[in-house]
Coordinates of C-alpha atoms in Angstrom, one line a residue:
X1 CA -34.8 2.5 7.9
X2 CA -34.8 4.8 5.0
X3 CA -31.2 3.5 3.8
X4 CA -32.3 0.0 2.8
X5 CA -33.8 1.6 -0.2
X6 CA -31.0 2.6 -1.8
X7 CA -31.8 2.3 -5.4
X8 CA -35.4 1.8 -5.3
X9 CA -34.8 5.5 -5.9
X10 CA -33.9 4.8 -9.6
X11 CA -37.9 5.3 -10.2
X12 CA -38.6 8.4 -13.0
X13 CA -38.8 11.8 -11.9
X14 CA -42.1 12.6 -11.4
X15 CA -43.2 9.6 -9.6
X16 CA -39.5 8.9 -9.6
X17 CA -13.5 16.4 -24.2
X18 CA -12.0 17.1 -20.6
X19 CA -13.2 16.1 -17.4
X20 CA -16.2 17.8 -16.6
X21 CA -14.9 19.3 -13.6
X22 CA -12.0 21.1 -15.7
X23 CA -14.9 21.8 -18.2
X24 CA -16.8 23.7 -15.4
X25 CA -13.9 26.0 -14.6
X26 CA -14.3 25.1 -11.0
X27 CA -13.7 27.5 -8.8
X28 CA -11.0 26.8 -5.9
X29 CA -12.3 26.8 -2.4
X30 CA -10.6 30.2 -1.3
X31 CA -12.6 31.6 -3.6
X32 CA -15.5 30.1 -4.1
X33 CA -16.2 28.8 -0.6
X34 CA -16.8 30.5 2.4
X35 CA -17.3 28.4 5.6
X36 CA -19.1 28.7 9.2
X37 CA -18.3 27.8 12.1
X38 CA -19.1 24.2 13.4
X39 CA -21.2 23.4 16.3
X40 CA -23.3 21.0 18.2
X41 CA -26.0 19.5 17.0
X42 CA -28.3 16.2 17.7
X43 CA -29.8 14.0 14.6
X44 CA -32.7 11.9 15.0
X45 CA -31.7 8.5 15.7
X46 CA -29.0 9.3 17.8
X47 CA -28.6 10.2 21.2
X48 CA -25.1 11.7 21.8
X49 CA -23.7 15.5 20.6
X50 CA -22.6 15.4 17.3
X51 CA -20.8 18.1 15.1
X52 CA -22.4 20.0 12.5
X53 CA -21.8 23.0 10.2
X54 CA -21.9 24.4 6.8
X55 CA -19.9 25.7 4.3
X56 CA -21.1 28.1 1.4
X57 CA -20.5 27.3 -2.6
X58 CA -21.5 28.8 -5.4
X59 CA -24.6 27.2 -7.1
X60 CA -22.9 27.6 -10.8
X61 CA -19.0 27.6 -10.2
X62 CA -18.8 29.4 -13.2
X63 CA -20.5 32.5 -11.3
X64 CA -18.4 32.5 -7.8
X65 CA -19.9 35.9 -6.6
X66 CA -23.5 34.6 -7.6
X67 CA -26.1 32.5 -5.7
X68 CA -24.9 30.5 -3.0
X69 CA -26.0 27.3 -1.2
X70 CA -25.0 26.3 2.0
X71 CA -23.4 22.9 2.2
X72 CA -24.7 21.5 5.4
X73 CA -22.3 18.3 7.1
X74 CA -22.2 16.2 10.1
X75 CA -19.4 14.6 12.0
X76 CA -19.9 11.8 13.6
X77 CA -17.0 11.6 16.3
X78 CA -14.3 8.5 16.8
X79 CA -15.1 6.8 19.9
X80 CA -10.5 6.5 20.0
X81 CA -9.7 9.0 17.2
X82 CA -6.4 7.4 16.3
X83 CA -6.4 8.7 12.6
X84 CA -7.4 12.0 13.5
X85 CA -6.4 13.5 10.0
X86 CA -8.3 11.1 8.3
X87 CA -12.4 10.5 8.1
X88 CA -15.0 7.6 6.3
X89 CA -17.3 10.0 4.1
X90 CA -20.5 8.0 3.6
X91 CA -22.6 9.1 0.9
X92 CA -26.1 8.4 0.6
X93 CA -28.0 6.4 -2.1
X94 CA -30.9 8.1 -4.5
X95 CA -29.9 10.4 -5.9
X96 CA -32.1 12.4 -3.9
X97 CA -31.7 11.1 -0.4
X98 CA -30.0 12.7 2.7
X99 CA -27.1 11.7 4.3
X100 CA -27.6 13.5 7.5
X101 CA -31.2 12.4 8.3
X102 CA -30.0 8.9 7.9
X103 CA -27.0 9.3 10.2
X104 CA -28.1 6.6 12.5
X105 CA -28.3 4.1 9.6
X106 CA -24.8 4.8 8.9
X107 CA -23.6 4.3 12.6
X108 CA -25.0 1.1 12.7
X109 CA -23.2 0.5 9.3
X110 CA -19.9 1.9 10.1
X111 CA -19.6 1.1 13.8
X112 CA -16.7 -0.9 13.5
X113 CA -14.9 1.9 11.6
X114 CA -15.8 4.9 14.2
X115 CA -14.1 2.9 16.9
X116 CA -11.1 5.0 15.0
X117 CA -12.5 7.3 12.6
X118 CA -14.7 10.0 12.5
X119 CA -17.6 9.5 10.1
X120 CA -18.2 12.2 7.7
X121 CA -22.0 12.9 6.3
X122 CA -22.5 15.9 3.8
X123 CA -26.0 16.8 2.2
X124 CA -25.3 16.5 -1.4
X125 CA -26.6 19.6 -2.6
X126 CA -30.4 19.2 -3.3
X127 CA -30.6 16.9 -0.7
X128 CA -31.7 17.2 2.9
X129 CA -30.4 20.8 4.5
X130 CA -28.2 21.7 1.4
X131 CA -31.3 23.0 -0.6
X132 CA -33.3 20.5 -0.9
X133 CA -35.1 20.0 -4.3
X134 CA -38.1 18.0 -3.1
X135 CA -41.6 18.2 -5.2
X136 CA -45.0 17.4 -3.3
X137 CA -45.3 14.0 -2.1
X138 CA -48.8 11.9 -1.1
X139 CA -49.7 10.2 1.8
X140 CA -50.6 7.0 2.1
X141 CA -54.2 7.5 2.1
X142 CA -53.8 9.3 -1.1
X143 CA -51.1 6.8 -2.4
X144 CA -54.0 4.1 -2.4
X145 CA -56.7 6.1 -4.1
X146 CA -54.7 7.5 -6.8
X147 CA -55.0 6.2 -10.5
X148 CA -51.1 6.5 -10.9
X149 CA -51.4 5.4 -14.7
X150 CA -53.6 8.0 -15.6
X151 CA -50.7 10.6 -14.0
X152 CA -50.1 13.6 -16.7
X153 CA -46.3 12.8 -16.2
X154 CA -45.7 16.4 -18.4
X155 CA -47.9 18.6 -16.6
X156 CA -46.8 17.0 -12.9
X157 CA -43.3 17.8 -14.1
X158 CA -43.9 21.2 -14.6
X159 CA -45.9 22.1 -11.7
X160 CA -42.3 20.1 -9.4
X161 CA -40.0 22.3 -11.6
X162 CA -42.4 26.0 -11.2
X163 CA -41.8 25.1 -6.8
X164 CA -38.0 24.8 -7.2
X165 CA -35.8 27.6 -6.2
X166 CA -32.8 26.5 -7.9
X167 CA -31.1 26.5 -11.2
X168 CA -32.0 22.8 -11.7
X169 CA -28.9 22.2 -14.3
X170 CA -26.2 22.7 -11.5
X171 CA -27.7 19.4 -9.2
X172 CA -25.2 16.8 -11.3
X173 CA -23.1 14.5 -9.5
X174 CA -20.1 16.2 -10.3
X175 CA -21.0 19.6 -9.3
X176 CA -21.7 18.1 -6.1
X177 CA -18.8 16.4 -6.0
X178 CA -16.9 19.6 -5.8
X179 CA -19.1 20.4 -2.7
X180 CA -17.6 17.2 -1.0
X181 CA -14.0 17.9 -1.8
X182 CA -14.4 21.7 -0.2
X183 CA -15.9 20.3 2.8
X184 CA -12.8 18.1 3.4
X185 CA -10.7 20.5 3.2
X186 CA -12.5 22.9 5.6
X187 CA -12.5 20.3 7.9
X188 CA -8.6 19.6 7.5
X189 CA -8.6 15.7 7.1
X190 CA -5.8 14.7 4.8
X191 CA -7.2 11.5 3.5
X192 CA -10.9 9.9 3.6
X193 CA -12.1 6.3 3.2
X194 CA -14.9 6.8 0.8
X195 CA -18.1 4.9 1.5
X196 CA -20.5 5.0 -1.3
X197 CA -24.1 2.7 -1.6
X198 CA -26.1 2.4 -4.5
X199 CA -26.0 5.9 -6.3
X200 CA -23.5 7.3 -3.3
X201 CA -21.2 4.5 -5.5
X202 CA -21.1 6.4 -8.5
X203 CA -20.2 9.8 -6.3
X204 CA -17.5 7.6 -4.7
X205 CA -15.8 6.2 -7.8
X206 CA -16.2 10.6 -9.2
X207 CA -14.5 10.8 -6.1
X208 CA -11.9 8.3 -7.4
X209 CA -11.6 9.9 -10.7
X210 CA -11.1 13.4 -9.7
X211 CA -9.4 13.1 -6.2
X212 CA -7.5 10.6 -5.8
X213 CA -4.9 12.0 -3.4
X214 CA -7.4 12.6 -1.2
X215 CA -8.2 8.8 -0.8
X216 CA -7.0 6.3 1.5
X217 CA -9.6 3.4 0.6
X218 CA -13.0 3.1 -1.1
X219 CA -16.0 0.6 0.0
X220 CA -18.8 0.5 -3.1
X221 CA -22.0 -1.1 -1.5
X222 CA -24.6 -2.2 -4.3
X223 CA -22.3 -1.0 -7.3
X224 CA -23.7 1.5 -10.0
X225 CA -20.6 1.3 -12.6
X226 CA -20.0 4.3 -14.5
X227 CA -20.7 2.4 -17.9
X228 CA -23.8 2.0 -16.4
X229 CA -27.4 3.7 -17.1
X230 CA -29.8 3.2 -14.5
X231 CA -32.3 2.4 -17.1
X232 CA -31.1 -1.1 -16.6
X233 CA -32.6 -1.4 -13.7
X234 CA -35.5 -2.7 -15.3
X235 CA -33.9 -6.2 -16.3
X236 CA -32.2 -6.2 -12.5
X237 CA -36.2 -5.9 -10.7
X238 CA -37.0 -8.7 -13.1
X239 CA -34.3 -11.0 -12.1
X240 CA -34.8 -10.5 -8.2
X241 CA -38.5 -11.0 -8.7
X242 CA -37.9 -14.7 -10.2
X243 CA -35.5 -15.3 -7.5
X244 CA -38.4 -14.6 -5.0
X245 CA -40.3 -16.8 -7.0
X246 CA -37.6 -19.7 -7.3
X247 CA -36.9 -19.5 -3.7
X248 CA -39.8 -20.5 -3.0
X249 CA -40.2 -23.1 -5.7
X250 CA -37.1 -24.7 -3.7
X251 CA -38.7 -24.2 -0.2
X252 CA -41.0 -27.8 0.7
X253 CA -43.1 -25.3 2.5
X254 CA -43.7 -22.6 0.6
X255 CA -43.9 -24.6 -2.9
X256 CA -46.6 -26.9 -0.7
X257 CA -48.5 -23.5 0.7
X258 CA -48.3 -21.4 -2.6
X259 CA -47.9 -24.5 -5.3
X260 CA -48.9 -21.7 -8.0
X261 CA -47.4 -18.9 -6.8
X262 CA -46.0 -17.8 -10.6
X263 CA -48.9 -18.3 -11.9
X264 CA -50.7 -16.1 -9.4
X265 CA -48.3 -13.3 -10.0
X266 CA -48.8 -13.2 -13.8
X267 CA -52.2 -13.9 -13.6
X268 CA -53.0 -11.3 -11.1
X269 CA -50.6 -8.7 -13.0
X270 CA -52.5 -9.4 -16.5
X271 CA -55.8 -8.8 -14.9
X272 CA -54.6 -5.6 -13.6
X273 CA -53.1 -4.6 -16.4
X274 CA -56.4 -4.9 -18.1
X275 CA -58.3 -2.8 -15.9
X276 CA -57.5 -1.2 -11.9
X277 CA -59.4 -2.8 -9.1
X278 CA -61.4 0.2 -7.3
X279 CA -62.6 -0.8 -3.9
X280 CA -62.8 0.4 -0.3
X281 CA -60.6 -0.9 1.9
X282 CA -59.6 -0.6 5.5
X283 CA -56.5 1.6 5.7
X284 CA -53.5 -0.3 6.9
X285 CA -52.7 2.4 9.5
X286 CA -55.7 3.6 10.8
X287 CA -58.1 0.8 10.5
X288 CA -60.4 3.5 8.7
X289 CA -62.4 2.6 5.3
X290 CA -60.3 4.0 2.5
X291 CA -60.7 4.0 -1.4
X292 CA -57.9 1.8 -3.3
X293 CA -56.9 2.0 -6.6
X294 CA -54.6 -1.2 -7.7
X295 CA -53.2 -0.9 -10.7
X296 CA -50.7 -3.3 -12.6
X297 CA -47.6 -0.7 -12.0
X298 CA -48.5 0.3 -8.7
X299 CA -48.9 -4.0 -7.6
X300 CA -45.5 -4.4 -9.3
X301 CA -44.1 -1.3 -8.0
X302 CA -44.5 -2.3 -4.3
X303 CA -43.3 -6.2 -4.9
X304 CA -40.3 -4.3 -5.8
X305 CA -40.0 -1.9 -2.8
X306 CA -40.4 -5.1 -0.9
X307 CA -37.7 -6.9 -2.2
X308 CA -35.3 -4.6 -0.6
X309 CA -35.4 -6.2 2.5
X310 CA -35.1 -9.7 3.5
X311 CA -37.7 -9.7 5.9
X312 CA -40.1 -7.7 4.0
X313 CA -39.2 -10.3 1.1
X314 CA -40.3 -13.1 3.3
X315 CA -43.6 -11.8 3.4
X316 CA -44.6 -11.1 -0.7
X317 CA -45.7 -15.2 -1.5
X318 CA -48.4 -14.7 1.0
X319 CA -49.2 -11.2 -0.4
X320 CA -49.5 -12.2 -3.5
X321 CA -51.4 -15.2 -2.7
X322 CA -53.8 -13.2 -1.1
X323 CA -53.8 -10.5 -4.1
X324 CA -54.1 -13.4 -6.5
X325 CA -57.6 -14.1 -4.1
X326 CA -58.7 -10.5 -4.5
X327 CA -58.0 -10.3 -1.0
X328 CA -55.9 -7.1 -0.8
X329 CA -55.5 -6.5 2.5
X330 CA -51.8 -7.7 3.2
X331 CA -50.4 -6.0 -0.1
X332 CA -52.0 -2.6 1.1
X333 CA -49.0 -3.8 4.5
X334 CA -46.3 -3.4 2.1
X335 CA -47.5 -0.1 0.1
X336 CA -47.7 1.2 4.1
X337 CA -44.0 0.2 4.2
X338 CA -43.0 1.7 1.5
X339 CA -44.6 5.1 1.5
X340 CA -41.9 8.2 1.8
X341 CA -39.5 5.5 3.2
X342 CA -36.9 6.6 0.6
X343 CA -36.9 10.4 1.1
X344 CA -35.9 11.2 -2.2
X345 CA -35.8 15.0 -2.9
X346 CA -37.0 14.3 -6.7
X347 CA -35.6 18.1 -8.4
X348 CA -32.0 16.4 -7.5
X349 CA -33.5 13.4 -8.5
X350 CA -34.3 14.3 -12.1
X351 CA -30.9 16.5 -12.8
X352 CA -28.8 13.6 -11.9
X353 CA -30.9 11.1 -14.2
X354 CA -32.4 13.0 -17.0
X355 CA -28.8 14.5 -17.2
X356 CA -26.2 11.5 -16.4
X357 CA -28.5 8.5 -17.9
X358 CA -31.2 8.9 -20.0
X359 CA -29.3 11.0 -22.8
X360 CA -26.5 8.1 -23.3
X361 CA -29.5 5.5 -23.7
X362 CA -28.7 3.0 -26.4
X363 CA -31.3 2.2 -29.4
X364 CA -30.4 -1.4 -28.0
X365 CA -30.2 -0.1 -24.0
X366 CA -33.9 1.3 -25.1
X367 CA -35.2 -2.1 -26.3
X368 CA -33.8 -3.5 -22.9
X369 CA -35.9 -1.1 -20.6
X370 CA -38.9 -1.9 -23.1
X371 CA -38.9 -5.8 -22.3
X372 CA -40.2 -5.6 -18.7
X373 CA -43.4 -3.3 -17.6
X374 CA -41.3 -1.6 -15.1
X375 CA -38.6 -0.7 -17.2
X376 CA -41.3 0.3 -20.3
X377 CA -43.0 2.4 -17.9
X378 CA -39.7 4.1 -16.5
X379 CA -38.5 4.6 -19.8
X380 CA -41.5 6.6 -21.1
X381 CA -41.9 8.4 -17.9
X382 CA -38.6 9.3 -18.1
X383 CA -39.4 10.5 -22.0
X384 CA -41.9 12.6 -21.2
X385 CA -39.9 14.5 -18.0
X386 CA -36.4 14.9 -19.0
X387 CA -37.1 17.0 -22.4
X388 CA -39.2 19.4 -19.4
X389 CA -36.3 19.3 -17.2
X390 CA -34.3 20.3 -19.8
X391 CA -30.9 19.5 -18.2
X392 CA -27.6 19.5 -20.4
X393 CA -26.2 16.1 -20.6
X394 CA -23.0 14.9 -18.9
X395 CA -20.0 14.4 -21.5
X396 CA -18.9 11.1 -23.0
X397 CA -16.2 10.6 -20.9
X398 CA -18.8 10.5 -17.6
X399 CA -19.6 6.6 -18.6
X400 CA -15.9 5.6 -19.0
X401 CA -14.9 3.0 -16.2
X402 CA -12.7 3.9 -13.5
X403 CA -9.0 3.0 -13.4
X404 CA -7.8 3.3 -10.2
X405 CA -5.6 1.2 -7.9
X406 CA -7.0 2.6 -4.8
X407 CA -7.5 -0.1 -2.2
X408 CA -11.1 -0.9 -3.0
X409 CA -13.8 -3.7 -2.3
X410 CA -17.1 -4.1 -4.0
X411 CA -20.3 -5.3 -2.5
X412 CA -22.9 -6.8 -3.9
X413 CA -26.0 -8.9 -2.7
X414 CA -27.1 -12.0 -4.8
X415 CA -30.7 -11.0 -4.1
X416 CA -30.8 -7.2 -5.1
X417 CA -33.2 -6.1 -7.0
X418 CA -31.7 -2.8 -8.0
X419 CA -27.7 -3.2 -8.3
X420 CA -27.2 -7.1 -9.1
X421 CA -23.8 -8.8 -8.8
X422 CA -23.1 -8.6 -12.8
X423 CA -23.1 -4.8 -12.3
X424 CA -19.9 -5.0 -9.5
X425 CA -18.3 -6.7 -12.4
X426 CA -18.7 -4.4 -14.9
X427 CA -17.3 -1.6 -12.2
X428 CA -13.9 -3.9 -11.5
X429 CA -12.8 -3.6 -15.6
X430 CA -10.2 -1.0 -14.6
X431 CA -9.2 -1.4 -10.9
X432 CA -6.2 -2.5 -10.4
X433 CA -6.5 -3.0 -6.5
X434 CA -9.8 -4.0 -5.9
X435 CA -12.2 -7.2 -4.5
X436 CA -15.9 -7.7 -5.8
X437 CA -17.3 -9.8 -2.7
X438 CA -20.9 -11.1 -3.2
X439 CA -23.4 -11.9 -0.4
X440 CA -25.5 -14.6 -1.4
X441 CA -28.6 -13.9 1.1
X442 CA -28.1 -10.2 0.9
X443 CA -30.1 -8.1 -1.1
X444 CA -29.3 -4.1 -1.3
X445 CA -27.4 -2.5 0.9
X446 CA -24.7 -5.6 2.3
X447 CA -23.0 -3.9 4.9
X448 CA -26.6 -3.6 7.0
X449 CA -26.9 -7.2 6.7
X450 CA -24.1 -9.0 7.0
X451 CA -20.2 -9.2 8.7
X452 CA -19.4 -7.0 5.8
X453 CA -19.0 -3.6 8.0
X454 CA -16.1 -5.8 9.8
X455 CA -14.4 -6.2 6.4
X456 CA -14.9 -2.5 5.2
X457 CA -13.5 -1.8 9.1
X458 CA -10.3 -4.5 8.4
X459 CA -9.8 -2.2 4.5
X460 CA -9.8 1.0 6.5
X461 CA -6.9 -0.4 9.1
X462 CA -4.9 -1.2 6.0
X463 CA -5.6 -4.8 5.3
X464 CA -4.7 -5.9 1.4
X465 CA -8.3 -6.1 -0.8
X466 CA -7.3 -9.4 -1.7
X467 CA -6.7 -10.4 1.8
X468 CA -9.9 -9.6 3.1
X469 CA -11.6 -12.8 4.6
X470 CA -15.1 -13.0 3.2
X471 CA -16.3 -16.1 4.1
X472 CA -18.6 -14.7 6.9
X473 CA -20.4 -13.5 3.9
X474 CA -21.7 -17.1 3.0
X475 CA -23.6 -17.3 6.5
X476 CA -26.8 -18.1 5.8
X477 CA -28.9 -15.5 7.3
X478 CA -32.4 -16.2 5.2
X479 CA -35.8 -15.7 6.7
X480 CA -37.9 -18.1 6.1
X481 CA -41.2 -17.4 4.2
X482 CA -44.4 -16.8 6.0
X483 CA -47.2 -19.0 5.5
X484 CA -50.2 -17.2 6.6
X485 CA -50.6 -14.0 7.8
X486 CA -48.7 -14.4 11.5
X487 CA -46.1 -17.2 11.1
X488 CA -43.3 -18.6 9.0
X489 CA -44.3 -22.4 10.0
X490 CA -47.2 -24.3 8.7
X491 CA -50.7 -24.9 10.2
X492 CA -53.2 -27.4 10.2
X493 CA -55.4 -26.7 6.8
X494 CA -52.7 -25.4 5.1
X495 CA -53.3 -21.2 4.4
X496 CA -56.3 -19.4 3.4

């Protein structure tokens, strides 16, 4: 599912005072917004009628009567609407991704709360229906062949912005924030539950700073805190990735089948950093022979991707094994995986990140990102494509915590590789009526992997934060590593 990602989308753009609201001279919605009528509509992933409509805004609020985008939004209907004035708005990780084309993720997340509650989707602007700012993407044919070191990060930057229709510097969280709040309005619902993963948790807690009478309850699911650049992300991949490598250090059977699994991985990563493997291959779709191109970041880059997902995890000591063996075949399973499985519309991408996190970097922040390869390699992408972009930086008072005492709980998995527990911390510094629960199996995204969507379900009925029971969390739930290519348990010979 394209959800489970959610902040794997923190990869550079190319590849990757007053509030600022007041400062935009926002626009209020009878005269900014005009609105359509709703109707029916089906989603992918779903079988029953659903309800869908826009609204119009103006792309810069500052020019009401100029260009306007329409805001496109899905409802997802109570099965018992008891709370008929209220709604859970889920917003969608990135930034880049679509909530609407991941509307059946999002039922299977919520579907304790839309036994009451209508579920709310809205394409952030830039996103999905709501002008979507996508640049060209490759397939997975040309995913393997291409040299993605060698990339000319400026001029590929330039040819994404010359295909956008849009004035890029009007795609920031809080001017899409704005978009939400008119679209709640439109649809009459006094108060929402706010349900925000990865980068959907900085909209939410926006949400919480500029709305908060319109807020029942908030659920942050793989926390991005507001003090928080995504640059940081690079010491997060590193951590998961020696979890991986620990876990399996502690498993009898894995440390038995894979006894220098560390060593494989650093080895295989220093070889590849020295120069690409160039090979044919047989694609890992069609069967047909296909040119790869492994390079150091593009290895590393889909370990990551794979450590989104527990099951997917389970599989990366035997890929790397094999990898280590120059035996490529299972690695080119995961890049298969991983290929458009975010659906990141990269234009909305870059003016949320080159204009909310890389102008606050830190000289220190800087010498972070620089300690780990994916980080380094972020950071200078990220260099080269933001001055291009050229959008205007959020004010200081963006990266100031959130003080709140809205009922809210935190989420965070023990094993994510994008958001890690220490970052649910740092968002808590200034709530006031708030519970950080952490799975310890779960990687990204907790409420599609454990009992947590009954917890966010028992916050939305009006049960205290600091009453929730989150002991179900501690089930253990871990898959168990494979040992060869078809199985988790061992086999005579040991694997080859």
């Amino acid at each position: 599912m394209k959800q489970r990602n959610f902040g794997q989308q923190y990869w550079p753009a190319v590849t990757s005072m007053l509030l600022l609201a007041l400062g935009l001279c926002w626009t209020p919605l009878s005269q900014a917004q005009t609105a359509s009528d709703s109707t029916g509509c089906y989603i992918d992933g779903l079988s029953e009628r659903l309800r869908c409509g826009t609204i119009r805004v103006a792309e810069d609020p500052q020019q009401p009567d100029g260009r306007q985008l329409a805001i496109h939004y899905a409802v997802l209907p109570a099965i018992k609407n008891t709370a008929p004035d209220e709604a859970v708005l889920a917003i969608a990780g990135g930034p880049g991704q679509s909530a609407i084309e991941n509307a059946a993720t999002f039922n299977l997340i919520l579907s304790k709360v839309r036994q009451n509650r209508d579920i709310l989707l809205i394409d952030q602007r830039g996103t999905g229906q709501s002008n979507a700012l996508e640049c060209t993407a490759l397939d997975l044919e040309q995913t393997l062949a291409y040299n993605d070191e060698a990339l000319d990060v400026e001029q590929e930057t330039r040819n994404c912005l010359s295909k956008l229709d849009a004035d890029i510097s009007q795609y920031g969280s809080e001017q899409a924030l704005h978009d939400f709040e008119a679209v709640r309005r439109h649809l009459g619902y006094q108060k929402l539950h706010l349900y925000g993963i990865s980068y959907g948790s900085r909209m939410a807690q926006l949400y919480m700073r500029h709305y908060p009478e319109a807020l029942k309850t908030v659920t942050l699911d793989g926390v991005v805190p507001m003090q928080q650049s995504v640059l940081a992300i690079g010491a997060a991949i590193g951590r998961a990735q020696d979890l991986l490598l620990s876990d399996c250090e502690q498993d009898a059977l894995c440390a038995q089948t894979y006894p220098q699994l560390r060593q494989e991985l650093n080895q295989l990563a220093e070889r590849l950093g020295q120069h690409a493997v160039m090979k044919k291959v047989p694609h890992p779709v069609t069967g047909d022979i296909a040119m790869l191109t492994l390079t150091r970041s593009k290895l590393l880059g889909s370990l990551r991707m794979a450590l989104y997902s527990p099951s997917v995890r389970a599989l990366l000591p035997y890929a790397i094994h094999r990898a280590a063996m120059e035996e490529y075949q299972p690695l080119l399973g995961l890049m298969a995986l991983s290929v458009d499985s975010t659906g990141i519309a990269m234009g909305m991408h870059a003016a949320v990140v080159c204009g909310e996190d890389w102008p606050r970097l830190t000289a220190a922040e800087r010498q972070q990102a620089e300690a780990s390869v994916i980080g380094k390699e972020m950071l200078s992408s990220l260099d080269r494509s933001c001055p291009i972009w050229n959008v205007p930086a959020a004010a200081a008072t963006f990266a100031e915590p959130i003080t709140s005492d809205i009922p809210t709980l935190l989420l965070s998995g023990a094993k994510d590789p994008a958001t890690p527990p220490s970052w649910g911390e740092l968002a808590m510094a200034q709530l006031s009526n708030a519970r950080h629960l952490i799975s310890p199996y779960a990687t990204h995204g907790v409420a599609a992997q454990s009992c947590a969507n009954e917890l966010i379900a028992e916050l939305v009925k009006g049960t205290a934060p600091d009453k929730l029971d989150g002991e179900c969390l501690n089930k253990d739930v871990r898959r168990s590593f494979y040992l060869n290519a078809s199985t988790v348990e061992a086999i005579p010979g040991g694997t080859k």
